[in-house]
Coordinates of C-alpha atoms in Angstrom, one line a residue:
A13 CA 16.2 11.7 -3.2
S14 CA 19.0 13.2 -1.2
R15 CA 21.3 13.0 -4.2
F16 CA 19.1 15.2 -6.3
A17 CA 17.5 17.4 -3.5
G18 CA 17.4 21.1 -4.2
E19 CA 17.9 20.8 -7.9
A20 CA 15.6 22.3 -10.5
D21 CA 13.6 20.7 -13.2
P22 CA 11.3 18.0 -11.8
L23 CA 11.1 14.8 -13.8
S24 CA 7.9 12.8 -13.7
I25 CA 8.0 9.2 -14.6
A26 CA 4.7 7.4 -15.2
M27 CA 4.9 3.6 -15.8
P28 CA 2.2 1.0 -15.8
S29 CA 2.7 -2.0 -13.5
G30 CA 1.0 -5.1 -14.8
G31 CA -1.9 -3.1 -16.2
D32 CA -3.1 -2.3 -12.7
A33 CA -2.2 1.3 -12.0
I34 CA 0.0 4.2 -13.1
W35 CA 2.8 4.9 -10.7
E36 CA 3.9 8.5 -10.8
T37 CA 7.2 9.4 -9.2
A38 CA 8.4 13.0 -9.0
L39 CA 12.1 13.2 -9.1
T40 CA 14.5 16.2 -9.5
R41 CA 17.5 16.2 -11.7
S42 CA 20.5 18.4 -12.4
S43 CA 21.1 17.0 -15.9
S44 CA 19.5 14.7 -18.5
A45 CA 22.2 12.1 -17.8
A46 CA 21.2 12.0 -14.1
A47 CA 17.6 11.7 -15.1
E48 CA 18.3 8.7 -17.3
E49 CA 20.3 7.1 -14.5
V50 CA 17.4 7.4 -12.2
K51 CA 14.9 6.2 -14.8
A52 CA 17.1 3.1 -15.6
L53 CA 17.3 2.3 -11.9
I54 CA 13.6 2.4 -11.5
V55 CA 12.7 0.6 -14.7
G56 CA 15.4 -2.1 -14.0
S57 CA 14.3 -2.9 -10.5
S58 CA 10.6 -2.1 -10.1
F59 CA 9.2 -2.4 -13.6
R60 CA 11.0 -5.4 -15.0
S61 CA 8.7 -8.1 -16.3
K62 CA 7.4 -10.1 -13.4
V63 CA 5.8 -13.1 -15.2
V64 CA 7.7 -16.4 -15.3
R65 CA 6.2 -19.1 -17.6
L66 CA 7.2 -22.5 -16.4
S67 CA 6.7 -25.8 -18.3
M68 CA 6.8 -28.7 -15.8
S69 CA 6.9 -32.4 -16.5
T70 CA 3.8 -34.2 -15.1
T71 CA 6.2 -36.8 -13.7
A72 CA 8.5 -34.4 -11.9
P73 CA 8.8 -34.7 -8.1
A74 CA 6.4 -32.4 -6.4
F75 CA 9.1 -30.6 -4.3
K76 CA 10.6 -29.3 -7.5
R77 CA 7.4 -27.5 -8.5
K78 CA 6.9 -26.4 -4.9
K79 CA 10.2 -24.7 -4.4
V80 CA 9.8 -22.6 -7.6
A81 CA 6.3 -21.6 -6.5
I82 CA 7.5 -20.5 -3.1
A83 CA 10.3 -18.5 -4.6
A84 CA 8.0 -16.8 -7.1
K85 CA 5.6 -15.8 -4.3
L86 CA 8.3 -14.3 -2.1
A87 CA 9.8 -12.5 -5.0
G88 CA 6.5 -11.1 -6.1
V89 CA 6.6 -12.9 -9.4
A90 CA 3.6 -14.2 -11.3
L91 CA 4.2 -17.9 -12.0
E92 CA 2.3 -19.5 -14.9
V93 CA 2.8 -23.3 -14.9
T94 CA 2.0 -25.5 -17.8
D95 CA 2.1 -29.3 -17.4
V96 CA 3.8 -31.0 -20.3
T97 CA 5.0 -34.5 -21.2
D98 CA 8.5 -35.8 -20.9
E99 CA 8.7 -36.0 -24.7
E100 CA 7.7 -32.3 -25.0
L101 CA 10.4 -31.3 -22.5
G102 CA 13.0 -33.5 -24.2
A103 CA 12.4 -31.6 -27.4
M104 CA 13.4 -28.4 -25.5
G105 CA 16.5 -30.1 -24.0
A106 CA 15.0 -30.5 -20.5
K107 CA 14.1 -33.3 -18.2
T108 CA 11.8 -31.9 -15.4
C109 CA 11.1 -28.3 -16.2
V110 CA 12.1 -25.4 -18.4
V111 CA 11.4 -21.6 -18.5
V112 CA 11.4 -19.9 -21.9
T113 CA 12.7 -16.4 -21.7
G114 CA 13.2 -13.7 -24.4
E115 CA 16.9 -14.8 -24.4
G116 CA 16.3 -18.5 -24.6
P117 CA 15.2 -21.5 -22.5
I118 CA 16.4 -22.2 -19.0
A119 CA 16.3 -25.9 -18.0
R120 CA 16.7 -27.7 -14.6
S121 CA 14.8 -26.7 -11.4
G122 CA 17.9 -25.3 -9.7
A123 CA 18.7 -22.9 -12.6
V124 CA 15.0 -21.9 -12.8
L125 CA 15.0 -21.2 -9.0
R126 CA 18.0 -18.9 -9.5
Y127 CA 16.4 -17.2 -12.4
V128 CA 13.2 -16.5 -10.4
A129 CA 15.3 -15.1 -7.5
S130 CA 17.0 -12.7 -10.0
V131 CA 13.9 -11.4 -11.8
V132 CA 13.2 -8.8 -9.3
A133 CA 16.3 -6.9 -8.3
G134 CA 16.8 -6.4 -4.6
C135 CA 14.4 -9.1 -3.4
G136 CA 17.2 -10.7 -1.5
L137 CA 16.3 -14.3 -2.4
Y138 CA 19.8 -14.8 -3.9
G139 CA 21.7 -12.8 -1.3
D140 CA 22.8 -9.2 -1.6
T141 CA 26.6 -9.6 -2.0
P142 CA 28.9 -11.9 -4.0
Y143 CA 29.7 -13.6 -0.7
E144 CA 26.1 -14.2 0.1
E145 CA 25.4 -15.5 -3.4
S146 CA 28.2 -17.9 -3.1
L147 CA 26.9 -19.2 0.2
V148 CA 23.4 -19.6 -1.4
D149 CA 25.0 -21.7 -4.2
A150 CA 26.9 -23.8 -1.7
W151 CA 23.7 -24.7 0.2
L152 CA 21.9 -25.3 -3.0
D153 CA 24.6 -27.8 -4.0
T154 CA 24.3 -29.5 -0.6
S155 CA 20.5 -29.8 -0.9
V156 CA 20.9 -31.4 -4.3
Y157 CA 23.8 -33.8 -3.8
E158 CA 23.2 -34.7 -0.2
I159 CA 19.4 -34.8 0.1
E160 CA 17.7 -34.6 -3.3
V161 CA 19.6 -37.5 -4.8
P162 CA 18.6 -40.1 -2.2
V163 CA 15.1 -38.6 -2.1
V164 CA 14.7 -39.1 -5.9
L165 CA 16.1 -42.6 -5.7
V166 CA 13.7 -43.7 -3.1
G167 CA 10.7 -41.7 -4.3
G168 CA 11.3 -43.1 -7.8
G169 CA 10.7 -46.6 -6.6
T170 CA 14.3 -47.8 -6.7
G171 CA 13.5 -50.4 -4.0
G172 CA 13.9 -51.1 -0.3
D173 CA 17.7 -51.7 -0.7
A174 CA 18.2 -48.0 -1.2
V175 CA 16.3 -46.8 1.9
P176 CA 19.0 -47.5 4.6
A177 CA 21.7 -45.6 2.5
A178 CA 19.3 -42.8 1.8
R179 CA 18.4 -42.4 5.5
A180 CA 22.1 -42.3 6.3
D181 CA 22.7 -39.6 3.7
V182 CA 19.8 -37.5 4.9
A183 CA 21.0 -37.9 8.5
R184 CA 24.4 -36.7 7.7
A185 CA 23.1 -33.7 5.9
S186 CA 20.6 -33.0 8.7
A187 CA 23.5 -32.9 11.2
V188 CA 25.4 -30.4 9.1
L189 CA 22.3 -28.2 8.7
D190 CA 21.6 -28.4 12.5
E191 CA 25.1 -27.2 13.3
A192 CA 25.0 -24.4 10.7
L193 CA 21.7 -23.2 12.2
R194 CA 22.9 -23.1 15.8
T195 CA 23.3 -19.4 15.7
K196 CA 21.2 -18.5 12.7
T197 CA 17.6 -18.0 11.9
F198 CA 18.1 -18.9 8.2
L199 CA 21.0 -20.4 6.3
V200 CA 22.6 -17.3 4.8
T201 CA 21.0 -14.0 5.7
E202 CA 18.4 -12.8 8.3
A203 CA 15.7 -13.6 5.7
P204 CA 15.0 -16.7 3.7
T205 CA 16.8 -17.2 0.4
I206 CA 16.4 -19.8 -2.3
A207 CA 18.9 -21.9 -0.3
D208 CA 16.3 -22.1 2.5
I209 CA 13.5 -22.7 0.1
A210 CA 15.2 -25.6 -1.8
T211 CA 16.5 -27.3 1.3
Y212 CA 13.1 -27.0 3.1
C213 CA 11.2 -28.5 0.2
V214 CA 13.5 -31.4 -0.3
L215 CA 13.6 -32.2 3.4
E216 CA 9.8 -32.2 3.5
A217 CA 9.9 -34.7 0.7
A218 CA 12.4 -36.8 2.7
F219 CA 10.1 -36.6 5.7
D220 CA 7.2 -37.8 3.7
L221 CA 9.3 -40.8 2.6
D222 CA 10.3 -41.5 6.1
L223 CA 13.9 -40.7 5.4
C224 CA 14.5 -38.1 8.1
P225 CA 16.0 -39.0 11.4
P226 CA 13.2 -40.2 13.8
D227 CA 14.6 -38.1 16.6
L228 CA 14.3 -34.8 14.7
G229 CA 13.3 -32.5 17.6
P230 CA 12.9 -32.0 20.4
K231 CA 16.1 -33.3 22.0
T232 CA 18.3 -33.8 19.0
L233 CA 18.6 -31.7 15.8
T234 CA 16.5 -29.0 17.6
N235 CA 18.1 -26.2 15.5
L236 CA 17.0 -27.9 12.3
A237 CA 13.5 -28.6 13.7
R238 CA 13.1 -25.0 14.7
W239 CA 14.3 -23.8 11.3
L240 CA 11.9 -26.2 9.5
V241 CA 8.9 -24.9 11.5
T242 CA 10.0 -21.3 10.9
C243 CA 10.3 -21.9 7.2
S244 CA 6.9 -23.6 7.0
L245 CA 5.3 -20.6 8.6
R246 CA 7.1 -18.1 6.4
F247 CA 6.3 -20.1 3.3
S248 CA 2.6 -20.4 4.3
D249 CA 3.0 -24.2 4.6
A250 CA 1.8 -24.6 8.2
D251 CA -0.7 -27.3 7.3
S252 CA 2.0 -29.7 6.1
A253 CA 2.5 -32.9 7.9
L254 CA 6.1 -32.0 8.6
C255 CA 5.2 -28.7 10.3
K256 CA 2.4 -30.2 12.4
T257 CA 4.6 -33.1 13.5
L258 CA 7.5 -30.9 14.5
K259 CA 5.3 -28.3 16.3
A260 CA 3.8 -31.1 18.3
R261 CA 7.2 -32.5 19.2
L262 CA 8.7 -29.1 20.1
L263 CA 5.7 -28.0 22.1
G264 CA 5.7 -31.3 23.9
A265 CA 2.1 -32.3 22.9
K266 CA 2.2 -35.4 20.7
P267 CA -1.3 -35.9 19.2
S268 CA -0.9 -39.7 19.6
L269 CA -0.4 -39.4 23.4
A270 CA -3.7 -40.4 25.0
V271 CA -2.7 -41.0 28.7
V272 CA 0.3 -39.7 30.6
A273 CA 1.6 -41.9 33.4
K274 CA 1.1 -40.5 36.8
G275 CA 4.1 -38.4 38.1
A276 CA 6.3 -39.1 35.1
A277 CA 7.2 -37.2 32.0
P278 CA 7.6 -39.0 28.7
A279 CA 11.2 -39.4 27.9
S280 CA 10.8 -38.1 24.3
M281 CA 9.2 -34.8 25.4
P282 CA 10.8 -31.7 26.8
V283 CA 10.0 -30.6 30.4
P284 CA 8.5 -27.1 30.4
Q285 CA 10.4 -24.6 32.5
A286 CA 8.8 -22.4 35.1
A287 CA 8.8 -18.7 34.7
G288 CA 12.2 -17.4 35.3
G289 CA 13.8 -20.8 34.7
G290 CA 14.9 -23.2 37.4
G291 CA 13.0 -26.3 37.1
A292 CA 9.9 -27.9 35.6
A293 CA 6.5 -26.2 35.8
A294 CA 4.1 -28.4 37.6
V295 CA 0.8 -28.9 35.9
P296 CA -2.1 -30.3 37.9
T297 CA -3.9 -33.1 36.1
T298 CA -7.0 -35.0 37.2
T299 CA -6.7 -38.7 36.5
T300 CA -9.0 -41.7 37.3
N301 CA -7.7 -44.6 39.4
K302 CA -9.4 -47.6 37.7
T303 CA -8.9 -49.9 40.7
T304 CA -10.7 -47.8 43.3
A305 CA -12.9 -45.9 40.9
T306 CA -12.1 -42.7 42.7
K307 CA -10.6 -39.5 41.3
E308 CA -7.3 -38.2 42.6
T309 CA -5.2 -35.2 41.7
T310 CA -1.6 -35.8 40.7
T311 CA 1.2 -33.7 39.3
T312 CA 2.4 -34.5 35.8
V313 CA 3.9 -32.6 32.9
P314 CA 2.5 -32.5 29.4

């Protein structure tokens, strides 16, 4: 607007968006070339086709479908998923999923994820600079080779012999992620990218297979635990078992804890700090002494 302010000849552009409404934008221009430049910018970013048609194998791991769905939702892309057989996918040169575009098919969930993040220019899911895009790619590779491979091996029923090695792989990757998130909210930028989406989904799958470190939050890997909860809330996945478990651990309220021993805090739970810091916040709790059948007030922590 500032570039063309004060110029004559207003240009009105009316474009339908998904058949919903007509967007009318009044712009000013100093020349036809400038008008075409503005129109190309608007059409290229805001009015590009926002429908992605995904064919997904009925035997594909659930986290592959989930990461594409989350990315599409955050990008504002309509995702149409069709379940197909492995034979049908094989005929299209794919194993788990494929997107058919006007330029040809795109196979593999990682490539599909990148495509979805690029459909809407400026959505930020693939970073905003070449450096950020490279970091996104690096974390996507980490999620595939360090976490997804062991998850698929165990989830595919390889056998109990693969579980110890898979847990070790996930533990190493978890430590790397925890350190990277020590001073960051998300992996690359201040908002989630497809690196966060892919890593979150595959770690959730690892959690469901009991491959994540058992001490994930609150005293170890706390940065990773915090990031997982943040992602689950941002991705509208707060009802997942992973999110509920980590929230309980981080808040110090394990659902399975029925009785707290008098005067002692469970070793696996954090001690709440009093306002202003400087020590534990005492919480009065009424317990029943079964020997004397009388009630006494003790001080414990949740």
